[in-house]
Amino acid sequence: MATTVRRAVLTLPAAPLGPENPLPALRPLDEMHTVDARERAALPRDMARQIGYRPLSTVLPVRILDGYGRERTPAAIDTIVIENDRLRATVLPGFGGRVHSLHHKPTGRELLYTNPVLQPADFALNGAWFSGGIEWNIGATGHTTLSCAPVHAARVPAPDGGEMVRLWEWERLRDLPFQVDLWLPEDSDFLHVGVRVRNPHEHTAPVYWWSNIAVPEGERTRVLAPADEAWHFGYERSLTRVPVPVSGSVDRTYPLRGDFPADYFYEVPDGARRWIASLDEHGHGLVQTSTDLLRGRKLFIWGAGAGGRRWQEWLTAPGTVGYAEIQAGLARTQLEHVPLEPGGEFSWLESYGPLSADPDTVHGEDWAAARAETEQRLATALPRADVDAAYTAWRRCADTAPGESLATASGWGALEVRRGGFELPGTPFDTATLGEQQRPWLELLELGALPAPDRPTPPGPSLVSPHWRDMLETAPADPLTEYHLGIAQWHAGDRAQAVRSWERGLALAPSRWPLLRCLAVAAADGRQEERAADLLTEAFEDLRAHREEGAEWTAAEAALGREAAEALLAAGRAAAARTVWGALSPEVRRRGRFRLLEARLLIAEGDRAAARAVFDAGFEVADLREGAEILGEVWAQVTDEPLPDAYDFRMRPAG
C-alpha cells in the first residue's frame, strides 16, 4: 500500500487535565536534574560551560498544570495515523505531537511502550505529563511544557512525492519556533523524523532537545549504544563518569538490574554513528538513529527497587508491563543547553524502526561484540548513508507550505509572529488562532494599553520577554499592568523593581489577592517567612471575598489556600493554618494533596494518632512531584514503622 495519512480517534481511560493554575510560576524551578558549581568544576570544560549556560529559574510565562486527579474515564482522543504496508504510526497532536504507537505489521510487534491509560503526573517542567511513546522535549532540562498541550499539524508533500505530517508550535520558555516532520516512505520499515529549531531573534538563544522513547522493559531486555563510558546521574544530584556496561559489578545496560531510578548519558565517540537500541531476549526490538548533529544518547531506568516500581504503577494501569526510556539529544547530557546564534537554526533527521540481532551475541559477555552485532544489523537494515540522504531530501521540503490542517494549537505563536514580523517558511502561525488569552496582549501591542477587566477575575497569563516588558513599562500604570509588569521584572531578575510595581498596583487594585500573593513570594524569597505568611493569609481572605463560581476560581482557591496554609505551618502558626484549611471548599479538602496537608496540620497540633489515621484511611497525591520525598518525611513524623508500599515513591537511597 502507498503511504497514507488519516485522522482517527483513540479511546483511552483518561484523567482530565483540569484548569491551569492561575497563580504565576514565580517560585524557583523544581527540577531534579541539577549539579552544583563545585561538581561542575570537575567536568569536561565544554560540558561544564553548557550546564551553566542560561538555566531557567522559573517556567514563566507558562502556567502550571496541577488540576488533574486520578479518576479515569473513557475519553476520545484525536489522533493522526501515518501508515504504509510495513509500519503504522499513531500521533497525538493534542499532547505535544507524541507518537503513541509504532506498530510493525510484518511481525505484529509494537515497537514502543504504549501506555493503556492517559494519567497525568507531575513530571513536566510545568506539571502534567504522562508516560509512553515518543515525545519531543524542547525548552529546558526536563519534560517539555508542551507534554499535555496541542501542537499545529498539517499534511505536507513528502520528499518521495507522498505525504508527511508536519507538527509545529512556538516554544514559550525560550521563545523559539520548531517543527517535527513525520515521513514514512513507501515500503519502508523506518519512520523518518525531520526536526528543525529556529532562532528568529537578534540574540543568541539556549536550545534544549531530547527525543524521549519509551520501550518495554524485561528481565532480558538490553539497551545498546556505541559507547564504552557513560555519565551517570542519580537522584543524589551527582554526575559521574562510569564504564559501560558494568558499573559497580552490575551490568547497567539491563534496565531491571539497578535498584533506583538513574540516567546513563552515553559518551558516543566523535565520528561514530549515532544510534541506540533496545532488544529483548530474542534479539528483537527498536532502534533509533540520526544524523550526527543529534549527538547525545541516554538510557533512563526506573530500577527494580520499591520506589521505581511504585512510580511505574502510578503512571499506568495495574498489571501493565514496565518501561525504560532510550533518548537522543543535542548535547551529551540533559543538564546542558546549546547556544543557537541569531537567525540560525538546528536541523537533523531521526529514524525509528524494528531491529533484530543474534540474541546470543547481544546478550553475551563481550560488550564490543554485542555492539558490533547490533550496529552491523542496523547498517544492513538502514545504512548510515541512507539516513544522510533522507536528511538532504527532507531539507528541500522543510520550507514547503503546509496543506490541509489536521490540528490547531495555541495562538501564542501567532502573537509573537505579529509582534516580531518574523518570516518562518513552512510553519505559519495564523492570526485566526489568536484566542481569549492572547486578546489583552494584542491590545497592548496595537493600542499601547491592556484592556481594563469588566469585573474582578483571576488575571490571565503574563508575558515576560524583554519586548513585552518594554511595552508594559510604557503602558498606563493601572493595577493589572503593574501586576504583569512586576512578573516580567521578576523573571528578568529585577526583584526590587518587581516589588515596587506590585506595591504601586496594590494601592488602587479593586481585587488585591493577585498582587498580595506576588508580594508574599517576594517576601519568602527574602527569607521573611512571617511576612510571607501574613501576606498569603490576607490574599486568601481577599480571594474568598471576591470568589465566584467556576473552575478557574476553584483552581485559584486551591492553589492560594495551599500556599497560605503551608506558609503558616512553616512559620509555626498551626492555628492560623487550620483556619485556612477549614475555609477551603469540601471538594478541595477531599483531594489527596489536601489530605496530606491535613496530616501535617494534625502533627503540628500534636495529634499524631489522628495524622496516622489519615494515612491509614488512604489518599493519593495526584500531583506528587518527581523525586518528592514529602510522603516519607511526614510518615516519619508519625511513626517509626516502615513506609507503606502505597506511599513509597523514593528515587534514591535513604540518607
mmCIF file with all atom_site columns, C-alpha atoms in Angstrom, residues 40-164:
data_model
loop_
_atom_site.group_PDB
_atom_site.id
_atom_site.type_symbol
_atom_site.label_atom_id
_atom_site.label_alt_id
_atom_site.label_comp_id
_atom_site.label_asym_id
_atom_site.label_entity_id
_atom_site.label_seq_id
_atom_site.pdbx_PDB_ins_code
_atom_site.Cartn_x
_atom_site.Cartn_y
_atom_site.Cartn_z
_atom_site.occupancy
_atom_site.B_iso_or_equiv
_atom_site.pdbx_formal_charge
_atom_site.auth_seq_id
_atom_site.auth_comp_id
_atom_site.auth_asym_id
_atom_site.auth_atom_id
_atom_site.pdbx_PDB_model_num
ATOM 1   C CA . ARG A 1 40  ? 30.794  21.285 37.502 1.00 0.00 ? 40  ARG A CA 1
ATOM 2   C CA . ALA A 1 41  ? 34.441  22.230 38.045 1.00 0.00 ? 41  ALA A CA 1
ATOM 3   C CA . ALA A 1 42  ? 35.449  18.577 37.670 1.00 0.00 ? 42  ALA A CA 1
ATOM 4   C CA . LEU A 1 43  ? 33.570  18.033 34.395 1.00 0.00 ? 43  LEU A CA 1
ATOM 5   C CA . PRO A 1 44  ? 34.897  18.456 30.833 1.00 0.00 ? 44  PRO A CA 1
ATOM 6   C CA . ARG A 1 45  ? 35.133  22.139 30.034 1.00 0.00 ? 45  ARG A CA 1
ATOM 7   C CA . ASP A 1 46  ? 32.545  22.195 27.227 1.00 0.00 ? 46  ASP A CA 1
ATOM 8   C CA . MET A 1 47  ? 30.063  20.194 29.298 1.00 0.00 ? 47  MET A CA 1
ATOM 9   C CA . ALA A 1 48  ? 30.512  22.419 32.347 1.00 0.00 ? 48  ALA A CA 1
ATOM 10  C CA . ARG A 1 49  ? 30.068  25.520 30.199 1.00 0.00 ? 49  ARG A CA 1
ATOM 11  C CA . GLN A 1 50  ? 26.815  24.245 28.677 1.00 0.00 ? 50  GLN A CA 1
ATOM 12  C CA . ILE A 1 51  ? 25.476  23.106 32.056 1.00 0.00 ? 51  ILE A CA 1
ATOM 13  C CA . GLY A 1 52  ? 25.992  26.646 33.320 1.00 0.00 ? 52  GLY A CA 1
ATOM 14  C CA . TYR A 1 53  ? 24.598  28.299 30.182 1.00 0.00 ? 53  TYR A CA 1
ATOM 15  C CA . ARG A 1 54  ? 21.388  30.199 30.994 1.00 0.00 ? 54  ARG A CA 1
ATOM 16  C CA . PRO A 1 55  ? 19.490  27.585 33.037 1.00 0.00 ? 55  PRO A CA 1
ATOM 17  C CA . LEU A 1 56  ? 15.899  28.545 33.746 1.00 0.00 ? 56  LEU A CA 1
ATOM 18  C CA . SER A 1 57  ? 14.933  29.907 37.145 1.00 0.00 ? 57  SER A CA 1
ATOM 19  C CA . THR A 1 58  ? 11.151  29.661 36.575 1.00 0.00 ? 58  THR A CA 1
ATOM 20  C CA . VAL A 1 59  ? 8.783   28.324 33.915 1.00 0.00 ? 59  VAL A CA 1
ATOM 21  C CA . LEU A 1 60  ? 7.344   31.774 33.191 1.00 0.00 ? 60  LEU A CA 1
ATOM 22  C CA . PRO A 1 61  ? 5.445   32.651 31.053 1.00 0.00 ? 61  PRO A CA 1
ATOM 23  C CA . VAL A 1 62  ? 3.951   29.136 31.036 1.00 0.00 ? 62  VAL A CA 1
ATOM 24  C CA . ARG A 1 63  ? 1.314   28.268 33.598 1.00 0.00 ? 63  ARG A CA 1
ATOM 25  C CA . ILE A 1 64  ? 1.402   25.264 35.913 1.00 0.00 ? 64  ILE A CA 1
ATOM 26  C CA . LEU A 1 65  ? -0.906  22.314 35.221 1.00 0.00 ? 65  LEU A CA 1
ATOM 27  C CA . ASP A 1 66  ? -1.778  20.719 38.570 1.00 0.00 ? 66  ASP A CA 1
ATOM 28  C CA . GLY A 1 67  ? -5.570  20.482 38.473 1.00 0.00 ? 67  GLY A CA 1
ATOM 29  C CA . TYR A 1 68  ? -5.839  16.819 37.442 1.00 0.00 ? 68  TYR A CA 1
ATOM 30  C CA . GLY A 1 69  ? -6.869  13.896 39.602 1.00 0.00 ? 69  GLY A CA 1
ATOM 31  C CA . ARG A 1 70  ? -6.590  10.118 39.483 1.00 0.00 ? 70  ARG A CA 1
ATOM 32  C CA . GLU A 1 71  ? -10.133 9.239  38.386 1.00 0.00 ? 71  GLU A CA 1
ATOM 33  C CA . ARG A 1 72  ? -10.028 7.961  34.803 1.00 0.00 ? 72  ARG A CA 1
ATOM 34  C CA . THR A 1 73  ? -12.971 7.628  32.434 1.00 0.00 ? 73  THR A CA 1
ATOM 35  C CA . PRO A 1 74  ? -13.007 6.656  28.732 1.00 0.00 ? 74  PRO A CA 1
ATOM 36  C CA . ALA A 1 75  ? -12.048 9.640  26.573 1.00 0.00 ? 75  ALA A CA 1
ATOM 37  C CA . ALA A 1 76  ? -11.994 10.034 22.787 1.00 0.00 ? 76  ALA A CA 1
ATOM 38  C CA . ILE A 1 77  ? -8.549  11.340 21.800 1.00 0.00 ? 77  ILE A CA 1
ATOM 39  C CA . ASP A 1 78  ? -7.897  12.726 18.322 1.00 0.00 ? 78  ASP A CA 1
ATOM 40  C CA . THR A 1 79  ? -5.009  11.047 16.513 1.00 0.00 ? 79  THR A CA 1
ATOM 41  C CA . ILE A 1 80  ? -3.201  11.211 13.188 1.00 0.00 ? 80  ILE A CA 1
ATOM 42  C CA . VAL A 1 81  ? -2.262  7.855  11.671 1.00 0.00 ? 81  VAL A CA 1
ATOM 43  C CA . ILE A 1 82  ? 0.636   7.550  9.199  1.00 0.00 ? 82  ILE A CA 1
ATOM 44  C CA . GLU A 1 83  ? 0.720   4.143  7.550  1.00 0.00 ? 83  GLU A CA 1
ATOM 45  C CA . ASN A 1 84  ? 2.323   2.073  4.813  1.00 0.00 ? 84  ASN A CA 1
ATOM 46  C CA . ASP A 1 85  ? 2.371   -1.703 4.318  1.00 0.00 ? 85  ASP A CA 1
ATOM 47  C CA . ARG A 1 86  ? 5.193   -2.061 6.897  1.00 0.00 ? 86  ARG A CA 1
ATOM 48  C CA . LEU A 1 87  ? 4.561   0.418  9.717  1.00 0.00 ? 87  LEU A CA 1
ATOM 49  C CA . ARG A 1 88  ? 1.698   2.272  11.353 1.00 0.00 ? 88  ARG A CA 1
ATOM 50  C CA . ALA A 1 89  ? 2.499   5.335  13.476 1.00 0.00 ? 89  ALA A CA 1
ATOM 51  C CA . THR A 1 90  ? -0.191  6.901  15.674 1.00 0.00 ? 90  THR A CA 1
ATOM 52  C CA . VAL A 1 91  ? 0.370   10.527 16.697 1.00 0.00 ? 91  VAL A CA 1
ATOM 53  C CA . LEU A 1 92  ? -1.413  12.553 19.403 1.00 0.00 ? 92  LEU A CA 1
ATOM 54  C CA . PRO A 1 93  ? -1.494  16.193 18.185 1.00 0.00 ? 93  PRO A CA 1
ATOM 55  C CA . GLY A 1 94  ? -3.341  17.297 21.337 1.00 0.00 ? 94  GLY A CA 1
ATOM 56  C CA . PHE A 1 95  ? -0.494  16.054 23.546 1.00 0.00 ? 95  PHE A CA 1
ATOM 57  C CA . GLY A 1 96  ? 2.683   17.590 22.201 1.00 0.00 ? 96  GLY A CA 1
ATOM 58  C CA . GLY A 1 97  ? 2.585   15.576 18.970 1.00 0.00 ? 97  GLY A CA 1
ATOM 59  C CA . ARG A 1 98  ? 3.657   12.441 20.824 1.00 0.00 ? 98  ARG A CA 1
ATOM 60  C CA . VAL A 1 99  ? 3.950   9.229  18.817 1.00 0.00 ? 99  VAL A CA 1
ATOM 61  C CA . HIS A 1 100 ? 1.727   6.970  20.877 1.00 0.00 ? 100 HIS A CA 1
ATOM 62  C CA . SER A 1 101 ? 2.329   3.776  18.911 1.00 0.00 ? 101 SER A CA 1
ATOM 63  C CA . LEU A 1 102 ? 4.708   2.438  16.247 1.00 0.00 ? 102 LEU A CA 1
ATOM 64  C CA . HIS A 1 103 ? 3.391   -0.894 15.014 1.00 0.00 ? 103 HIS A CA 1
ATOM 65  C CA . HIS A 1 104 ? 5.435   -3.170 12.748 1.00 0.00 ? 104 HIS A CA 1
ATOM 66  C CA . LYS A 1 105 ? 2.943   -5.034 10.560 1.00 0.00 ? 105 LYS A CA 1
ATOM 67  C CA . PRO A 1 106 ? 5.015   -7.973 9.214  1.00 0.00 ? 106 PRO A CA 1
ATOM 68  C CA . THR A 1 107 ? 5.880   -9.195 12.720 1.00 0.00 ? 107 THR A CA 1
ATOM 69  C CA . GLY A 1 108 ? 2.833   -7.825 14.551 1.00 0.00 ? 108 GLY A CA 1
ATOM 70  C CA . ARG A 1 109 ? 5.164   -6.231 17.110 1.00 0.00 ? 109 ARG A CA 1
ATOM 71  C CA . GLU A 1 110 ? 4.569   -2.944 18.875 1.00 0.00 ? 110 GLU A CA 1
ATOM 72  C CA . LEU A 1 111 ? 7.971   -1.224 18.919 1.00 0.00 ? 111 LEU A CA 1
ATOM 73  C CA . LEU A 1 112 ? 7.182   1.252  21.706 1.00 0.00 ? 112 LEU A CA 1
ATOM 74  C CA . TYR A 1 113 ? 5.807   1.069  25.196 1.00 0.00 ? 113 TYR A CA 1
ATOM 75  C CA . THR A 1 114 ? 2.216   2.210  24.670 1.00 0.00 ? 114 THR A CA 1
ATOM 76  C CA . ASN A 1 115 ? 0.522   3.367  27.841 1.00 0.00 ? 115 ASN A CA 1
ATOM 77  C CA . PRO A 1 116 ? -3.017  1.909  28.056 1.00 0.00 ? 116 PRO A CA 1
ATOM 78  C CA . VAL A 1 117 ? -4.171  4.947  30.072 1.00 0.00 ? 117 VAL A CA 1
ATOM 79  C CA . LEU A 1 118 ? -3.641  8.676  29.956 1.00 0.00 ? 118 LEU A CA 1
ATOM 80  C CA . GLN A 1 119 ? -2.748  9.560  33.531 1.00 0.00 ? 119 GLN A CA 1
ATOM 81  C CA . PRO A 1 120 ? -1.141  12.967 34.140 1.00 0.00 ? 120 PRO A CA 1
ATOM 82  C CA . ALA A 1 121 ? 1.620   13.121 36.732 1.00 0.00 ? 121 ALA A CA 1
ATOM 83  C CA . ASP A 1 122 ? 3.934   15.897 37.912 1.00 0.00 ? 122 ASP A CA 1
ATOM 84  C CA . PHE A 1 123 ? 6.987   15.234 35.734 1.00 0.00 ? 123 PHE A CA 1
ATOM 85  C CA . ALA A 1 124 ? 6.853   18.049 33.151 1.00 0.00 ? 124 ALA A CA 1
ATOM 86  C CA . LEU A 1 125 ? 8.504   21.399 33.758 1.00 0.00 ? 125 LEU A CA 1
ATOM 87  C CA . ASN A 1 126 ? 5.024   22.846 34.276 1.00 0.00 ? 126 ASN A CA 1
ATOM 88  C CA . GLY A 1 127 ? 3.424   19.832 35.924 1.00 0.00 ? 127 GLY A CA 1
ATOM 89  C CA . ALA A 1 128 ? 1.239   17.486 33.892 1.00 0.00 ? 128 ALA A CA 1
ATOM 90  C CA . TRP A 1 129 ? 2.991   14.784 31.872 1.00 0.00 ? 129 TRP A CA 1
ATOM 91  C CA . PHE A 1 130 ? 2.242   11.155 31.015 1.00 0.00 ? 130 PHE A CA 1
ATOM 92  C CA . SER A 1 131 ? 4.379   8.191  30.068 1.00 0.00 ? 131 SER A CA 1
ATOM 93  C CA . GLY A 1 132 ? 4.726   6.174  26.882 1.00 0.00 ? 132 GLY A CA 1
ATOM 94  C CA . GLY A 1 133 ? 5.533   6.565  23.181 1.00 0.00 ? 133 GLY A CA 1
ATOM 95  C CA . ILE A 1 134 ? 7.964   9.078  21.673 1.00 0.00 ? 134 ILE A CA 1
ATOM 96  C CA . GLU A 1 135 ? 7.863   12.626 23.000 1.00 0.00 ? 135 GLU A CA 1
ATOM 97  C CA . TRP A 1 136 ? 9.622   15.707 21.641 1.00 0.00 ? 136 TRP A CA 1
ATOM 98  C CA . ASN A 1 137 ? 11.274  17.567 24.532 1.00 0.00 ? 137 ASN A CA 1
ATOM 99  C CA . ILE A 1 138 ? 12.230  21.161 23.770 1.00 0.00 ? 138 ILE A CA 1
ATOM 100 C CA . GLY A 1 139 ? 12.820  24.159 26.024 1.00 0.00 ? 139 GLY A CA 1
ATOM 101 C CA . ALA A 1 140 ? 14.911  23.371 29.082 1.00 0.00 ? 140 ALA A CA 1
ATOM 102 C CA . THR A 1 141 ? 16.136  20.470 31.183 1.00 0.00 ? 141 THR A CA 1
ATOM 103 C CA . GLY A 1 142 ? 13.115  18.281 31.887 1.00 0.00 ? 142 GLY A CA 1
ATOM 104 C CA . HIS A 1 143 ? 9.951   17.168 30.140 1.00 0.00 ? 143 HIS A CA 1
ATOM 105 C CA . THR A 1 144 ? 8.583   19.894 27.870 1.00 0.00 ? 144 THR A CA 1
ATOM 106 C CA . THR A 1 145 ? 5.774   22.228 28.922 1.00 0.00 ? 145 THR A CA 1
ATOM 107 C CA . LEU A 1 146 ? 4.013   21.025 25.745 1.00 0.00 ? 146 LEU A CA 1
ATOM 108 C CA . SER A 1 147 ? 3.657   17.462 27.102 1.00 0.00 ? 147 SER A CA 1
ATOM 109 C CA . CYS A 1 148 ? -0.093  17.920 27.548 1.00 0.00 ? 148 CYS A CA 1
ATOM 110 C CA . ALA A 1 149 ? -0.639  20.806 25.122 1.00 0.00 ? 149 ALA A CA 1
ATOM 111 C CA . PRO A 1 150 ? -1.742  20.814 21.467 1.00 0.00 ? 150 PRO A CA 1
ATOM 112 C CA . VAL A 1 151 ? 0.560   21.440 18.529 1.00 0.00 ? 151 VAL A CA 1
ATOM 113 C CA . HIS A 1 152 ? -0.324  22.511 14.995 1.00 0.00 ? 152 HIS A CA 1
ATOM 114 C CA . ALA A 1 153 ? -0.466  19.682 12.466 1.00 0.00 ? 153 ALA A CA 1
ATOM 115 C CA . ALA A 1 154 ? -0.964  19.560 8.700  1.00 0.00 ? 154 ALA A CA 1
ATOM 116 C CA . ARG A 1 155 ? -0.294  17.489 5.622  1.00 0.00 ? 155 ARG A CA 1
ATOM 117 C CA . VAL A 1 156 ? 2.844   18.362 3.661  1.00 0.00 ? 156 VAL A CA 1
ATOM 118 C CA . PRO A 1 157 ? 4.282   16.767 0.481  1.00 0.00 ? 157 PRO A CA 1
ATOM 119 C CA . ALA A 1 158 ? 6.982   14.254 1.412  1.00 0.00 ? 158 ALA A CA 1
ATOM 120 C CA . PRO A 1 159 ? 10.386  14.067 -0.299 1.00 0.00 ? 159 PRO A CA 1
ATOM 121 C CA . ASP A 1 160 ? 9.342   10.946 -2.231 1.00 0.00 ? 160 ASP A CA 1
ATOM 122 C CA . GLY A 1 161 ? 6.177   12.576 -3.565 1.00 0.00 ? 161 GLY A CA 1
ATOM 123 C CA . GLY A 1 162 ? 3.870   11.046 -0.967 1.00 0.00 ? 162 GLY A CA 1
ATOM 124 C CA . GLU A 1 163 ? 2.566   12.698 2.175  1.00 0.00 ? 163 GLU A CA 1
ATOM 125 C CA . MET A 1 164 ? 4.114   13.538 5.505  1.00 0.00 ? 164 MET A CA 1
#
